[in-house]
Amino acid sequence: MPGIREVRRLPYTAEQMFDLVADVGRYAEFLPWVVATRIKSNSEDEMIADMLVGFKALREKFTSKVMKTRPSSIEVIYLDGPLKDLDNTWRFRDLPDGGCEVDFCVEFAFRNVVFEALAGQYFDRAFRKMVSAFEARAEQLYGSSSSSAQSVA
């Protein structure tokens, strides 16, 4: 299954980044292409959520199970939607000198392998835009710091 991985050092705590990523209900406020979200169930360690993603006239609904281990990881397991599979993992680790490291990996598979080969190149670009949107949201919520975000991948 194709995948993309990004590791970033950010000037926020692991707890802050965990809270930002776990707040699925607010994704439509800052993530590109996310039109709406609906939380079907939510507990301290597990959530079931729908996400409506749209681009121009195209709209698709994805349902996922979100496994939360505060403050170190969030694992998103694809349950239903237009793809064959779409799973992602977030890992958060506080750094000794301040800030945290965020390790984000997404794996995806389209139902049609020809479409996967064509769309895969755009998926990488969309993934990078989404990572940037999470960083911008963190700065909006938690403020900026003298140390800037660094990509370590």
Coordinates of C-alpha atoms in Angstrom, one line a residue:
M1 CA 0.0 0.0 0.0
P2 CA 1.5 3.4 -0.9
G3 CA 2.3 5.7 1.9
I4 CA 3.7 9.1 2.8
R5 CA 5.5 10.0 6.0
E6 CA 6.5 13.4 7.5
V7 CA 8.4 14.1 10.7
R8 CA 8.4 17.6 12.1
R9 CA 9.8 19.3 15.1
L10 CA 7.4 21.9 16.4
P11 CA 7.6 24.5 19.2
Y12 CA 4.6 23.0 21.0
T13 CA 4.1 20.2 23.5
A14 CA 3.1 16.7 22.6
E15 CA -0.1 17.3 24.6
Q16 CA -1.0 20.4 22.6
M17 CA -0.5 18.7 19.3
F18 CA -2.4 15.6 20.4
D19 CA -5.3 17.8 21.4
L20 CA -5.3 19.6 18.0
V21 CA -5.3 16.4 16.0
A22 CA -7.8 14.7 18.3
D23 CA -10.3 17.6 17.8
V24 CA -11.8 16.1 14.6
G25 CA -15.0 18.1 15.1
R26 CA -13.1 21.3 14.2
Y27 CA -11.3 20.0 11.1
A28 CA -13.7 21.8 8.7
E29 CA -12.5 25.1 10.2
F30 CA -8.9 24.7 9.0
L31 CA -8.3 21.7 6.8
P32 CA -8.4 22.1 3.1
W33 CA -11.2 20.1 1.3
V34 CA -12.9 19.1 4.6
V35 CA -16.5 20.3 4.2
A36 CA -17.9 18.8 7.5
T37 CA -17.3 16.3 10.2
R38 CA -19.7 14.3 12.4
I39 CA -18.7 12.6 15.5
K40 CA -20.8 9.4 15.9
S41 CA -19.2 8.3 19.2
N42 CA -16.4 9.6 21.3
S43 CA -14.6 8.4 24.5
E44 CA -11.2 9.1 26.0
D45 CA -9.5 6.4 23.9
E46 CA -11.8 5.9 20.8
M47 CA -13.9 7.9 18.4
I48 CA -16.0 7.0 15.3
A49 CA -16.3 9.9 13.0
D50 CA -17.5 10.8 9.5
M51 CA -15.6 13.3 7.4
L52 CA -17.2 14.9 4.3
V53 CA -14.4 15.9 1.8
G54 CA -15.2 18.1 -1.2
F55 CA -13.5 19.6 -4.2
K56 CA -15.6 21.7 -6.5
A57 CA -18.8 19.6 -7.2
L58 CA -17.2 16.3 -5.9
R59 CA -18.2 15.2 -2.4
E60 CA -17.1 12.0 -0.6
K61 CA -17.8 10.7 2.9
F62 CA -15.2 8.8 4.9
T63 CA -15.9 7.0 8.1
S64 CA -13.0 6.2 10.4
K65 CA -12.2 4.8 13.9
V66 CA -9.8 7.0 15.8
M67 CA -7.8 5.3 18.5
K68 CA -6.3 7.8 21.0
T69 CA -3.5 7.2 23.4
R70 CA -2.9 10.5 25.2
P71 CA -0.6 12.2 24.6
S72 CA 1.6 10.0 22.5
S73 CA -0.4 8.7 19.5
I74 CA -3.5 8.8 17.4
E75 CA -4.2 6.0 15.0
V76 CA -6.9 6.4 12.3
I77 CA -8.4 3.3 10.9
Y78 CA -10.5 3.5 7.7
L79 CA -13.9 1.9 8.0
D80 CA -15.9 3.1 4.9
G81 CA -15.7 5.4 2.0
P82 CA -14.6 5.7 -1.7
L83 CA -11.1 4.3 -1.2
K84 CA -10.0 0.7 -0.6
D85 CA -8.1 1.8 2.4
L86 CA -6.8 5.0 4.1
D87 CA -5.1 4.7 7.5
N88 CA -2.9 7.1 9.3
T89 CA -0.8 7.3 12.4
W90 CA 0.3 10.3 14.4
R91 CA 3.0 10.0 17.0
F92 CA 3.9 12.8 19.4
R93 CA 7.1 13.0 21.5
D94 CA 8.2 15.9 23.7
L95 CA 11.8 16.9 23.1
P96 CA 14.3 17.5 25.9
D97 CA 15.1 21.0 24.7
G98 CA 11.5 22.0 24.3
G99 CA 8.8 21.5 21.7
C100 CA 7.9 18.2 20.3
E101 CA 8.4 15.8 17.4
V102 CA 5.4 14.9 15.3
D103 CA 5.7 11.8 13.2
F104 CA 2.7 11.5 10.7
C105 CA 2.3 8.6 8.3
V106 CA -0.6 7.9 6.0
E107 CA -1.2 4.8 3.9
F108 CA -3.8 4.6 1.2
A109 CA -5.1 2.3 -1.5
F110 CA -7.6 3.1 -4.2
R111 CA -10.1 0.5 -5.4
N112 CA -8.7 0.9 -8.9
V113 CA -5.0 0.4 -9.3
V114 CA -4.8 2.5 -12.5
F115 CA -6.5 5.4 -10.6
E116 CA -4.1 4.8 -7.7
A117 CA -1.1 5.3 -10.1
L118 CA -2.6 8.5 -11.5
A119 CA -4.0 10.0 -8.2
G120 CA -1.0 9.0 -6.1
Q121 CA 1.1 11.9 -7.3
Y122 CA -1.7 14.4 -6.3
F123 CA -2.2 12.7 -3.0
D124 CA 1.4 13.6 -2.0
R125 CA 0.8 17.2 -2.7
A126 CA -2.6 17.2 -0.8
F127 CA -0.9 15.4 2.1
R128 CA 1.8 18.1 2.4
K129 CA -0.9 20.9 2.2
M130 CA -2.8 19.2 5.1
V131 CA 0.4 18.9 7.3
S132 CA 0.9 22.6 6.7
A133 CA -2.7 23.3 7.7
F134 CA -2.2 21.5 11.0
E135 CA 1.0 23.6 11.7
A136 CA -0.9 26.8 10.9
R137 CA -3.7 25.8 13.2
A138 CA -1.2 25.1 16.0
E139 CA 0.3 28.5 15.6
Q140 CA -3.2 30.1 15.6
L141 CA -4.2 28.2 18.8
Y142 CA -0.9 28.2 20.7
G143 CA 1.0 31.2 19.3
S144 CA 4.3 31.3 17.6
S145 CA 7.6 30.6 19.2
S146 CA 11.2 31.8 18.5
S147 CA 12.0 28.3 17.3
S148 CA 10.4 27.5 14.0
A149 CA 9.1 24.2 12.7
Q150 CA 11.6 22.0 11.1
S151 CA 11.1 19.1 8.8
V152 CA 13.3 16.2 9.8
A153 CA 12.2 13.7 7.1

